[in-house]
Amino acid sequence: MAKEYEIVMGLEVHVELKTKTKIFCGCTTEFGGEPNSHCCPVCIGLPGALPVLNEEVLNYAIRAGLATNCEISRYSRQDRKHYFYPDLPTSYQISQGDKALCHNGHLDIEVKGRTKSIGITRIHIEEDAGKLIHKEGVGTLVDYNRSGVPLIEIVSEPDLRSGEEVKAYLQKLRAIMLYIDVSDCKMNEGSFRCDVNLSVREKGSSEFGVRAEIKNLNSFQSIMKAIEYESGRQIKEINEGGTLIQETRRFDQETGKTYSMRKKEDALDYRYLPDPDLMPIVIDDELIKSIKDSLPELPDTRKSNYMKKYGLSSYDAEQLVSSKDVANYFESAVKLSKDTKTLANLMISEVFRFIDNDEFKEPFPAEYLGELVNLIEAEIINISTSKKIIEEMTNSSKTPAQIVKDKDFEQINDKEVLSPIIDEAIGNSQKAVEEYKSGKEKALQSIIGQIMRATRGKANPQVVNELLLERLIEES
């Protein structure tokens, strides 16, 4: 029998903090700019330049720790993590070794109707590295604008077992960072990215396999594809009698494959040592309390409120609170809507198609969505037509009522108007009628489809169904 395997994953998520200046100097953290224009002696590692910790970085990191159920260390320190790479001008990164700022946290995720707690080992502060730019015919150039931008690294326990769980965890984590306003989390700009540590093992085994670290994934699509490919690669290697090695790999979006970069270092290889230029970080209870008291309502609390207050399912509520801006938009629409469940369904199935995850912009005013739901409730339009109106609203400034009038979208509720259309559809669909009478209920859908096409989607589905069944019973 073929062996069954289980994927085991832990994530290292890097979140760029939205401070105005870098972690150890006064240079701007603004994204972009001319290469090497946001630099000073500190962030390009010139001899004699001394780092000074940005206090706001500390506050943001504590904020993130409290929001992810972490314990906050009263004493921590900053260490030099040594490795040699062109984007690291000092040949070490200022990070935190065994004395991290936050530890022992967790996040609850929901996948396929099941809730699972994912442990967070630690959150520590560190500086970002520069960026390598590869130019064909020129060589590799280095831009140090990003060097010294403040990061928090959020390290999970190896509790994740599928791509779906990874996606749910990252979406929840990203939502929390946005809610507490410590990062813009723009994945396309690298301010929210992750490394996936992945291994496989036989199902039922308690031993960990040999892991590969897939570096710098900055889109959900890349993450899912990288997990699928790398887990398959490792299983194939094991089944063919090969030997896996602990290594760092990169993911190529074009090929959908991972490629070896280097043998993976362990903590000892980094030769951590306390940074002699930076004092230990000592935090008192008063600071922790003041930061905790300033935290806003977090996604899980908001989700629970939506389920209780609006009667939404766990899944729908989870989708709506995944972004603070989306949740605020939904709540603005709720104030004017007579049916919250219909509103939630339209938000998730239709409006989400017009929303950018990285940068929220109203596709149209929230009150228009509330008005649209009320038109459905008043049976002026049907659900099918509402989808057309949503698309129309994204391209114009017209209200739903104006669009209904201009496009002649008003629902046909009159039985006398619908009866001859239904009779004609039945006459044109004798095969479907016979199939329905023989017990194939799905055959009814082809007749309904004809009726909806004949009325340009404006027929009241409930009235159509009622009249159609009456006619077919009469014919029996």
Tab-separated table of C-alpha atoms in Angstrom:
chain	number	residue	atom	x	y	z
A	1	MET	CA	0.000	0.000	0.000
A	2	ALA	CA	1.161	3.533	-0.796
A	3	LYS	CA	2.269	5.490	2.245
A	4	GLU	CA	0.192	8.460	3.362
A	5	TYR	CA	2.000	11.641	4.311
A	6	GLU	CA	1.215	14.671	6.440
A	7	ILE	CA	2.538	18.184	5.796
A	8	VAL	CA	3.963	19.985	8.835
A	9	MET	CA	4.490	23.743	8.607
A	10	GLY	CA	5.521	26.682	10.724
A	11	LEU	CA	5.660	30.262	9.469
A	12	GLU	CA	7.986	33.195	9.990
A	13	VAL	CA	5.974	36.283	9.096
A	14	HIS	CA	7.775	39.577	8.577
A	15	VAL	CA	5.673	42.688	9.146
A	16	GLU	CA	7.101	46.110	8.334
A	17	LEU	CA	5.990	48.625	10.966
A	18	LYS	CA	4.488	51.918	9.815
A	19	THR	CA	6.751	54.221	11.813
A	20	LYS	CA	7.822	57.385	10.000
A	21	THR	CA	11.516	56.719	10.603
A	22	LYS	CA	13.704	53.622	10.624
A	23	ILE	CA	14.404	51.444	13.631
A	24	PHE	CA	17.848	52.829	14.543
A	25	CYS	CA	18.125	56.156	12.687
A	26	GLY	CA	16.095	59.130	11.457
A	27	CYS	CA	15.819	58.086	7.784
A	28	THR	CA	12.345	57.887	6.269
A	29	THR	CA	10.585	54.536	5.902
A	30	GLU	CA	8.636	55.738	2.856
A	31	PHE	CA	8.349	53.038	0.194
A	32	GLY	CA	10.246	53.516	-3.065
A	33	GLY	CA	12.320	56.581	-3.869
A	34	GLU	CA	15.511	56.792	-5.891
A	35	PRO	CA	17.869	53.906	-4.989
A	36	ASN	CA	19.981	54.661	-1.908
A	37	SER	CA	18.295	58.030	-1.313
A	38	HIS	CA	16.756	57.071	2.074
A	39	CYS	CA	20.064	56.231	3.723
A	40	CYS	CA	22.513	57.546	6.296
A	41	PRO	CA	25.762	56.279	7.916
A	42	VAL	CA	23.762	54.142	10.396
A	43	CYS	CA	21.633	52.192	7.903
A	44	ILE	CA	24.489	51.606	5.453
A	45	GLY	CA	26.799	50.431	8.241
A	46	LEU	CA	29.566	53.008	8.136
A	47	PRO	CA	32.248	52.624	10.852
A	48	GLY	CA	31.560	54.630	14.004
A	49	ALA	CA	27.829	55.133	13.297
A	50	LEU	CA	25.800	54.141	16.366
A	51	PRO	CA	22.195	52.838	16.387
A	52	VAL	CA	19.521	54.340	18.672
A	53	LEU	CA	16.279	52.349	19.132
A	54	ASN	CA	13.102	54.048	17.875
A	55	GLU	CA	10.710	53.903	20.867
A	56	GLU	CA	7.658	53.712	18.608
A	57	VAL	CA	8.946	50.385	17.222
A	58	LEU	CA	8.874	48.978	20.755
A	59	ASN	CA	5.323	50.235	21.360
A	60	TYR	CA	4.078	48.777	18.061
A	61	ALA	CA	5.697	45.399	18.769
A	62	ILE	CA	4.105	45.208	22.235
A	63	ARG	CA	0.782	46.149	20.639
A	64	ALA	CA	1.140	43.262	18.173
A	65	GLY	CA	2.089	40.868	20.969
A	66	LEU	CA	-0.922	41.730	23.099
A	67	ALA	CA	-3.255	41.442	20.100
A	68	THR	CA	-1.989	37.900	19.427
A	69	ASN	CA	-2.346	36.700	23.032
A	70	CYS	CA	1.401	36.784	23.747
A	71	GLU	CA	3.173	37.244	27.043
A	72	ILE	CA	5.367	40.351	27.067
A	73	SER	CA	8.922	39.959	28.355
A	74	ARG	CA	9.779	42.490	31.042
A	75	TYR	CA	13.438	42.109	30.020
A	76	SER	CA	14.673	41.520	26.477
A	77	ARG	CA	17.671	42.526	24.435
A	78	GLN	CA	18.866	43.102	20.885
A	79	ASP	CA	21.448	40.819	19.330
A	80	ARG	CA	23.649	40.728	16.288
A	81	LYS	CA	22.701	37.889	13.927
A	82	HIS	CA	25.680	37.270	11.659
A	83	TYR	CA	25.437	36.229	8.031
A	84	PHE	CA	27.149	37.423	4.893
A	85	TYR	CA	25.010	38.757	2.087
A	86	PRO	CA	25.349	41.885	-0.104
A	87	ASP	CA	22.079	43.435	1.128
A	88	LEU	CA	23.432	43.461	4.712
A	89	PRO	CA	26.133	46.166	4.848
A	90	THR	CA	27.435	45.304	8.334
A	91	SER	CA	27.398	41.514	7.706
A	92	TYR	CA	25.052	41.202	10.677
A	93	GLN	CA	21.403	42.000	11.284
A	94	ILE	CA	20.268	43.571	14.540
A	95	SER	CA	17.558	41.206	15.751
A	96	GLN	CA	16.697	39.342	18.957
A	97	GLY	CA	18.052	35.914	19.850
A	98	ASP	CA	17.009	34.062	22.997
A	99	LYS	CA	15.516	37.139	24.694
A	100	ALA	CA	12.564	38.007	22.455
A	101	LEU	CA	10.078	40.744	23.295
A	102	CYS	CA	6.904	38.602	23.044
A	103	HIS	CA	6.348	34.866	23.468
A	104	ASN	CA	3.779	32.072	24.020
A	105	GLY	CA	0.886	33.514	22.027
A	106	HIS	CA	-1.756	31.962	19.777
A	107	LEU	CA	-4.335	32.666	17.076
A	108	ASP	CA	-7.562	30.784	16.444
A	109	ILE	CA	-8.400	30.033	12.817
A	110	GLU	CA	-11.431	28.461	11.181
A	111	VAL	CA	-11.078	26.033	8.267
A	112	LYS	CA	-13.951	23.934	6.873
A	113	GLY	CA	-16.117	24.731	9.884
A	114	ARG	CA	-13.474	23.624	12.387
A	115	THR	CA	-11.676	25.968	14.793
A	116	LYS	CA	-7.986	25.359	15.460
A	117	SER	CA	-5.507	27.186	17.686
A	118	ILE	CA	-2.116	27.974	16.122
A	119	GLY	CA	0.666	28.642	18.601
A	120	ILE	CA	2.899	31.696	18.280
A	121	THR	CA	6.363	30.928	19.587
A	122	ARG	CA	7.647	34.499	19.658
A	123	ILE	CA	7.518	37.986	18.207
A	124	HIS	CA	10.762	39.921	18.022
A	125	ILE	CA	11.901	43.236	16.579
A	126	GLU	CA	14.631	43.541	13.970
A	127	GLU	CA	15.880	45.681	11.100
A	128	ASP	CA	15.079	44.897	7.486
A	129	ALA	CA	17.861	44.249	4.973
A	130	GLY	CA	18.430	46.079	1.706
A	131	LYS	CA	17.218	44.896	-1.670
A	132	LEU	CA	19.176	43.250	-4.481
A	133	ILE	CA	18.278	44.268	-8.029
A	134	HIS	CA	19.400	41.907	-10.783
A	135	LYS	CA	19.894	43.615	-14.158
A	136	GLU	CA	20.684	41.541	-17.197
A	137	GLY	CA	23.917	42.657	-18.821
A	138	VAL	CA	24.778	44.866	-15.853
A	139	GLY	CA	24.967	42.594	-12.829
A	140	THR	CA	23.496	42.749	-9.332
A	141	LEU	CA	22.918	46.160	-7.750
A	142	VAL	CA	22.062	46.943	-4.121
A	143	ASP	CA	19.455	49.448	-2.932
A	144	TYR	CA	19.740	50.179	0.801
A	145	ASN	CA	16.568	52.300	1.059
A	146	ARG	CA	14.845	49.416	2.860
A	147	SER	CA	17.836	48.709	5.095
A	148	GLY	CA	16.900	49.556	8.675
A	149	VAL	CA	13.132	49.677	8.113
A	150	PRO	CA	11.629	48.265	11.347
A	151	LEU	CA	10.207	44.750	11.302
A	152	ILE	CA	8.498	42.438	13.680
A	153	GLU	CA	8.994	38.752	12.967
A	154	ILE	CA	6.098	36.576	14.099
A	155	VAL	CA	7.183	32.945	14.450
A	156	SER	CA	4.495	30.272	14.688
A	157	GLU	CA	4.678	26.791	16.132
A	158	PRO	CA	4.725	23.948	13.533
A	159	ASP	CA	0.957	23.565	13.962
A	160	LEU	CA	-0.157	24.092	10.342
A	161	ARG	CA	-1.100	21.055	8.247
A	162	SER	CA	-2.461	22.382	4.933
A	163	GLY	CA	-2.370	25.304	2.547
A	164	GLU	CA	-5.903	26.221	3.644
A	165	GLU	CA	-4.786	26.475	7.275
A	166	VAL	CA	-1.781	28.602	6.286
A	167	LYS	CA	-3.996	30.972	4.306
A	168	ALA	CA	-6.517	31.269	7.150
A	169	TYR	CA	-3.721	31.964	9.660
A	170	LEU	CA	-2.102	34.626	7.473
A	171	GLN	CA	-5.426	36.307	6.718
A	172	LYS	CA	-6.246	36.450	10.429
A	173	LEU	CA	-2.773	37.722	11.321
A	174	ARG	CA	-2.869	40.368	8.594
A	175	ALA	CA	-6.326	41.495	9.709
A	176	ILE	CA	-5.093	41.928	13.293
A	177	MET	CA	-2.077	43.992	12.196
A	178	LEU	CA	-4.398	46.265	10.209
A	179	TYR	CA	-6.922	46.551	13.049
A	180	ILE	CA	-4.251	47.634	15.533
A	181	ASP	CA	-2.718	49.971	12.920
A	182	VAL	CA	0.931	48.939	13.235
A	183	SER	CA	1.490	48.203	9.526
A	184	ASP	CA	-0.106	48.874	6.150
A	185	CYS	CA	0.456	45.141	5.359
A	186	LYS	CA	0.796	45.794	1.617
A	187	MET	CA	1.916	42.433	0.335
A	188	ASN	CA	2.794	43.861	-3.090
A	189	GLU	CA	5.288	46.215	-1.384
A	190	GLY	CA	6.722	43.498	0.864
A	191	SER	CA	5.447	44.959	4.119
A	192	PHE	CA	3.697	41.662	4.925
A	193	ARG	CA	5.609	38.600	3.738
A	194	CYS	CA	6.457	35.189	5.077
A	195	ASP	CA	8.899	32.284	5.040
A	196	VAL	CA	7.326	28.826	5.097
A	197	ASN	CA	9.160	26.059	6.976
A	198	LEU	CA	7.805	22.832	5.525
A	199	SER	CA	8.470	19.153	6.069
A	200	VAL	CA	6.522	15.948	5.483
A	201	ARG	CA	6.154	12.808	7.564
A	202	GLU	CA	4.175	9.608	7.484
A	203	LYS	CA	0.680	9.997	8.902
A	204	GLY	CA	0.614	8.938	12.524
A	205	SER	CA	4.295	9.697	13.107
A	206	SER	CA	5.291	12.107	15.882
A	207	GLU	CA	8.782	12.725	14.461
A	208	PHE	CA	9.417	15.816	12.357
A	209	GLY	CA	10.784	15.387	8.840
A	210	VAL	CA	13.679	17.299	7.267
A	211	ARG	CA	12.448	20.822	6.673
A	212	ALA	CA	12.960	23.268	3.849
A	213	GLU	CA	12.495	26.997	4.352
A	214	ILE	CA	10.840	28.746	1.399
A	215	LYS	CA	11.843	32.405	1.559
A	216	ASN	CA	10.086	35.729	1.006
A	217	LEU	CA	6.622	34.786	-0.229
A	218	ASN	CA	4.497	37.905	-0.585
A	219	SER	CA	1.165	36.810	-2.056
A	220	PHE	CA	-1.425	34.246	-1.019
A	221	GLN	CA	-1.277	32.726	-4.493
A	222	SER	CA	2.509	32.231	-4.291
A	223	ILE	CA	2.241	30.762	-0.804
A	224	MET	CA	-0.383	28.193	-1.809
A	225	LYS	CA	1.491	27.188	-4.964
A	226	ALA	CA	4.828	26.940	-3.126
A	227	ILE	CA	3.303	24.662	-0.465
A	228	GLU	CA	1.703	22.420	-3.084
A	229	TYR	CA	4.909	22.058	-5.099
A	230	GLU	CA	7.349	21.693	-2.195
A	231	SER	CA	5.284	19.099	-0.321
A	232	GLY	CA	4.955	17.094	-3.543
A	233	ARG	CA	8.695	17.378	-4.199
A	234	GLN	CA	9.590	16.093	-0.744
A	235	ILE	CA	7.132	13.172	-0.895
A	236	LYS	CA	8.463	12.179	-4.335
A	237	GLU	CA	12.058	12.335	-3.066
A	238	ILE	CA	11.242	10.086	-0.088
A	239	ASN	CA	9.278	7.578	-2.186
A	240	GLU	CA	12.144	7.327	-4.670
A	241	GLY	CA	14.642	6.560	-1.884
A	242	GLY	CA	16.357	9.970	-2.024
A	243	THR	CA	17.727	11.976	0.897
A	244	LEU	CA	16.282	15.326	1.909
A	245	ILE	CA	18.592	18.007	3.300
A	246	GLN	CA	17.760	20.975	5.494
A	247	GLU	CA	17.949	23.907	3.117
A	248	THR	CA	16.663	27.327	2.130
A	249	ARG	CA	14.698	27.453	-1.131
A	250	ARG	CA	13.135	30.168	-3.244
A	251	PHE	CA	9.838	30.016	-5.134
A	252	ASP	CA	9.652	30.996	-8.815
A	253	GLN	CA	6.210	32.372	-9.676
A	254	GLU	CA	6.643	31.728	-13.408
A	255	THR	CA	7.537	28.035	-13.145
A	256	GLY	CA	5.557	27.317	-9.966
A	257	LYS	CA	8.574	25.472	-8.543
A	258	THR	CA	10.964	25.911	-5.626
A	259	TYR	CA	14.731	25.955	-6.138
A	260	SER	CA	17.573	25.420	-3.687
A	261	MET	CA	19.418	28.571	-2.578
A	262	ARG	CA	21.718	27.327	0.159
A	263	LYS	CA	22.044	24.864	2.992
A	264	LYS	CA	19.848	26.038	5.870
A	265	GLU	CA	21.669	27.563	8.819
A	266	ASP	CA	20.832	26.711	12.424
A	267	ALA	CA	20.866	29.294	15.219
A	268	LEU	CA	24.468	28.384	16.077
A	269	ASP	CA	25.592	29.284	12.560
A	270	TYR	CA	24.371	32.845	13.050
A	271	ARG	CA	26.685	33.380	16.053
A	272	TYR	CA	24.190	35.536	17.968
A	273	LEU	CA	25.763	37.941	20.448
A	274	PRO	CA	24.309	40.859	22.428
A	275	ASP	CA	24.672	44.114	20.507
A	276	PRO	CA	27.195	46.171	22.522
A	277	ASP	CA	25.815	49.465	21.185
A	278	LEU	CA	22.239	48.931	22.392
A	279	MET	CA	20.961	48.798	25.961
A	280	PRO	CA	18.686	45.937	27.156
A	281	ILE	CA	14.957	46.600	26.848
A	282	VAL	CA	13.224	46.838	30.237
A	283	ILE	CA	9.432	47.198	30.245
A	284	ASP	CA	7.199	47.947	33.216
A	285	ASP	CA	3.593	46.898	33.871
A	286	GLU	CA	2.309	50.451	33.442
A	287	LEU	CA	3.465	50.634	29.812
A	288	ILE	CA	1.927	47.241	29.002
A	289	LYS	CA	-1.377	48.248	30.614
A	290	SER	CA	-1.550	51.556	28.746
A	291	ILE	CA	-0.932	49.825	25.405
A	292	LYS	CA	-3.447	47.079	26.196
A	293	ASP	CA	-6.091	49.660	27.110
A	294	SER	CA	-5.547	51.426	23.772
A	295	LEU	CA	-6.226	48.323	21.639
A	296	PRO	CA	-9.337	48.543	19.425
A	297	GLU	CA	-11.993	45.854	19.044
A	298	LEU	CA	-10.185	42.924	17.398
A	299	PRO	CA	-11.479	40.666	14.578
A	300	ASP	CA	-12.563	37.742	16.808
A	301	THR	CA	-14.624	40.021	19.050
A	302	ARG	CA	-16.202	41.726	16.054
A	303	LYS	CA	-16.944	38.336	14.485
A	304	SER	CA	-18.683	37.138	17.643
A	305	ASN	CA	-20.760	40.342	17.720
A	306	TYR	CA	-21.828	39.895	14.084
A	307	MET	CA	-22.976	36.340	14.762
A	308	LYS	CA	-24.989	37.371	17.829
A	309	LYS	CA	-26.342	40.693	16.570
A	310	TYR	CA	-27.025	39.878	12.924
A	311	GLY	CA	-27.464	36.092	13.001
A	312	LEU	CA	-24.630	35.552	10.508
A	313	SER	CA	-22.878	32.232	10.082
A	314	SER	CA	-19.365	31.828	11.430
A	315	TYR	CA	-17.982	31.734	7.865
A	316	ASP	CA	-19.783	34.903	6.709
A	317	ALA	CA	-18.797	36.817	9.830
A	318	GLU	CA	-15.151	35.704	9.417
A	319	GLN	CA	-15.088	36.998	5.837
A	320	LEU	CA	-16.532	40.375	6.789
A	321	VAL	CA	-14.115	41.055	9.657
A	322	SER	CA	-11.022	40.006	7.682
A	323	SER	CA	-10.411	43.692	6.966
A	324	LYS	CA	-11.173	46.587	9.283
A	325	ASP	CA	-12.134	48.785	6.324
A	326	VAL	CA	-14.449	46.123	4.907
A	327	ALA	CA	-16.106	45.656	8.315
A	328	ASN	CA	-16.591	49.427	8.672
A	329	TYR	CA	-18.095	49.567	5.174
A	330	PHE	CA	-20.451	46.682	6.020
A	331	GLU	CA	-21.574	48.375	9.240
A	332	SER	CA	-22.320	51.630	7.386
A	333	ALA	CA	-24.528	49.674	4.965
A	334	VAL	CA	-26.225	47.779	7.815
A	335	LYS	CA	-27.592	51.024	9.233
A	336	LEU	CA	-29.775	51.441	6.132
A	337	SER	CA	-30.502	47.809	5.279
A	338	LYS	CA	-33.648	45.888	6.205
A	339	ASP	CA	-32.062	42.427	5.735
A	340	THR	CA	-28.561	41.909	7.114
A	341	LYS	CA	-28.182	38.366	5.796
A	342	THR	CA	-28.923	39.427	2.221
A	343	LEU	CA	-26.501	42.315	2.691
A	344	ALA	CA	-23.760	39.971	3.924
A	345	ASN	CA	-24.332	37.568	1.017
A	346	LEU	CA	-24.062	40.383	-1.534
A	347	MET	CA	-20.931	41.743	0.144
A	348	ILE	CA	-19.149	38.379	0.074
A	349	SER	CA	-20.340	37.062	-3.296
A	350	GLU	CA	-20.374	40.291	-5.322
A	351	VAL	CA	-18.848	43.385	-3.705
A	352	PHE	CA	-15.640	41.539	-2.720
A	353	ARG	CA	-14.892	41.166	-6.453
A	354	PHE	CA	-14.370	44.929	-6.651
A	355	ILE	CA	-12.264	45.351	-3.508
A	356	ASP	CA	-8.467	45.398	-3.457
A	357	ASN	CA	-7.108	43.439	-0.483
A	358	ASP	CA	-3.982	45.583	-0.275
A	359	GLU	CA	-5.646	48.988	-0.425
A	360	PHE	CA	-9.353	49.318	0.343
A	361	LYS	CA	-11.347	51.810	-1.697
A	362	GLU	CA	-15.127	52.089	-1.621
A	363	PRO	CA	-16.445	50.624	-4.881
A	364	PHE	CA	-19.515	52.848	-4.289
A	365	PRO	CA	-21.078	54.488	-1.198
A	366	ALA	CA	-22.128	52.037	1.513
A	367	GLU	CA	-25.603	53.580	1.662
A	368	TYR	CA	-26.163	52.479	-1.951
A	369	LEU	CA	-25.659	48.864	-0.889
A	370	GLY	CA	-28.190	49.281	1.922
A	371	GLU	CA	-30.644	50.807	-0.552
A	372	LEU	CA	-30.073	47.928	-2.978
A	373	VAL	CA	-30.930	45.348	-0.305
A	374	ASN	CA	-34.143	47.230	0.462
A	375	LEU	CA	-35.131	47.110	-3.228
A	376	ILE	CA	-34.746	43.321	-3.075
A	377	GLU	CA	-36.808	43.121	0.116
A	378	ALA	CA	-39.543	45.252	-1.467
A	379	GLU	CA	-39.545	42.842	-4.459
A	380	ILE	CA	-38.751	45.697	-6.827
A	381	ILE	CA	-35.743	43.733	-8.094
A	382	ASN	CA	-34.457	40.182	-7.624
A	383	ILE	CA	-31.056	38.866	-6.558
A	384	SER	CA	-29.981	38.203	-10.140
A	385	THR	CA	-30.681	41.794	-11.146
A	386	SER	CA	-28.972	43.141	-8.020
A	387	LYS	CA	-25.691	41.676	-9.289
A	388	LYS	CA	-26.002	43.677	-12.507
A	389	ILE	CA	-26.747	46.809	-10.489
A	390	ILE	CA	-23.675	46.311	-8.292
A	391	GLU	CA	-21.461	46.134	-11.372
A	392	GLU	CA	-23.169	49.221	-12.796
A	393	MET	CA	-22.646	51.156	-9.536
A	394	THR	CA	-18.900	50.535	-9.664
A	395	ASN	CA	-18.791	52.327	-13.034
A	396	SER	CA	-21.115	55.244	-12.292
A	397	SER	CA	-22.264	57.529	-9.511
A	398	LYS	CA	-25.926	56.555	-9.923
A	399	THR	CA	-28.034	55.243	-7.047
A	400	PRO	CA	-29.634	51.777	-7.290
A	401	ALA	CA	-33.064	53.357	-7.829
A	402	GLN	CA	-31.726	55.469	-10.718
A	403	ILE	CA	-30.157	52.415	-12.350
A	404	VAL	CA	-33.369	50.396	-12.006
A	405	LYS	CA	-35.275	53.190	-13.720
A	406	ASP	CA	-32.718	53.889	-16.460
A	407	LYS	CA	-32.119	50.219	-17.310
A	408	ASP	CA	-35.734	49.082	-16.863
A	409	PHE	CA	-34.639	46.513	-14.278
A	410	GLU	CA	-37.863	46.458	-12.236
A	411	GLN	CA	-38.928	42.934	-11.337
A	412	ILE	CA	-41.960	41.373	-13.031
A	413	ASN	CA	-44.282	40.170	-10.297
A	414	ASP	CA	-47.553	40.167	-12.279
A	415	LYS	CA	-48.778	36.593	-12.838
A	416	GLU	CA	-50.826	37.638	-15.871
A	417	VAL	CA	-47.676	38.985	-17.552
A	418	LEU	CA	-45.612	35.900	-16.658
A	419	SER	CA	-48.229	33.217	-17.521
A	420	PRO	CA	-47.939	33.342	-21.351
A	421	ILE	CA	-44.120	33.436	-21.106
A	422	ILE	CA	-44.190	30.319	-18.908
A	423	ASP	CA	-46.628	28.551	-21.258
A	424	GLU	CA	-44.335	29.246	-24.221
A	425	ALA	CA	-41.278	27.941	-22.321
A	426	ILE	CA	-43.146	24.728	-21.450
A	427	GLY	CA	-44.188	24.288	-25.081
A	428	ASN	CA	-40.567	24.640	-26.193
A	429	SER	CA	-39.261	22.207	-23.564
A	430	GLN	CA	-41.269	18.994	-23.850
A	431	LYS	CA	-38.205	16.825	-23.305
A	432	ALA	CA	-37.418	18.652	-20.039
A	433	VAL	CA	-41.079	18.356	-19.021
A	434	GLU	CA	-41.041	14.573	-19.550
A	435	GLU	CA	-37.770	14.254	-17.601
A	436	TYR	CA	-39.240	16.258	-14.726
A	437	LYS	CA	-42.351	14.100	-14.665
A	438	SER	CA	-40.158	10.985	-14.553
A	439	GLY	CA	-38.535	12.253	-11.360
A	440	LYS	CA	-35.610	14.369	-12.604
A	441	GLU	CA	-36.245	17.583	-10.694
A	442	LYS	CA	-33.136	19.274	-12.134
A	443	ALA	CA	-34.848	19.295	-15.542
A	444	LEU	CA	-36.981	22.153	-14.224
A	445	GLN	CA	-33.948	24.444	-14.243
A	446	SER	CA	-33.666	24.499	-18.036
A	447	ILE	CA	-37.290	25.698	-18.313
A	448	ILE	CA	-36.738	28.352	-15.640
A	449	GLY	CA	-33.593	29.427	-17.506
A	450	GLN	CA	-35.651	30.026	-20.663
A	451	ILE	CA	-38.173	32.111	-18.723
A	452	MET	CA	-35.462	34.240	-17.130
A	453	ARG	CA	-33.802	34.833	-20.493
A	454	ALA	CA	-37.128	35.815	-22.024
A	455	THR	CA	-37.680	38.375	-19.257
A	456	ARG	CA	-34.016	39.548	-19.216
A	457	GLY	CA	-33.690	38.178	-15.670
A	458	LYS	CA	-36.506	40.378	-14.365
A	459	ALA	CA	-39.083	37.679	-13.542
A	460	ASN	CA	-39.772	37.096	-9.859
A	461	PRO	CA	-38.161	33.638	-9.307
A	462	GLN	CA	-40.650	32.696	-6.594
A	463	VAL	CA	-43.667	33.534	-8.760
A	464	VAL	CA	-42.121	31.734	-11.754
A	465	ASN	CA	-41.520	28.603	-9.694
A	466	GLU	CA	-45.044	28.680	-8.299
A	467	LEU	CA	-46.734	29.124	-11.708
A	468	LEU	CA	-44.499	26.581	-13.431
A	469	LEU	CA	-45.293	23.873	-10.877
A	470	GLU	CA	-49.014	24.665	-11.199
A	471	ARG	CA	-48.871	24.220	-15.009
A	472	LEU	CA	-46.938	20.938	-14.773
A	473	ILE	CA	-49.380	19.551	-12.190
A	474	GLU	CA	-52.277	20.498	-14.490
A	475	GLU	CA	-50.627	18.574	-17.343
A	476	SER	CA	-50.111	15.433	-15.240
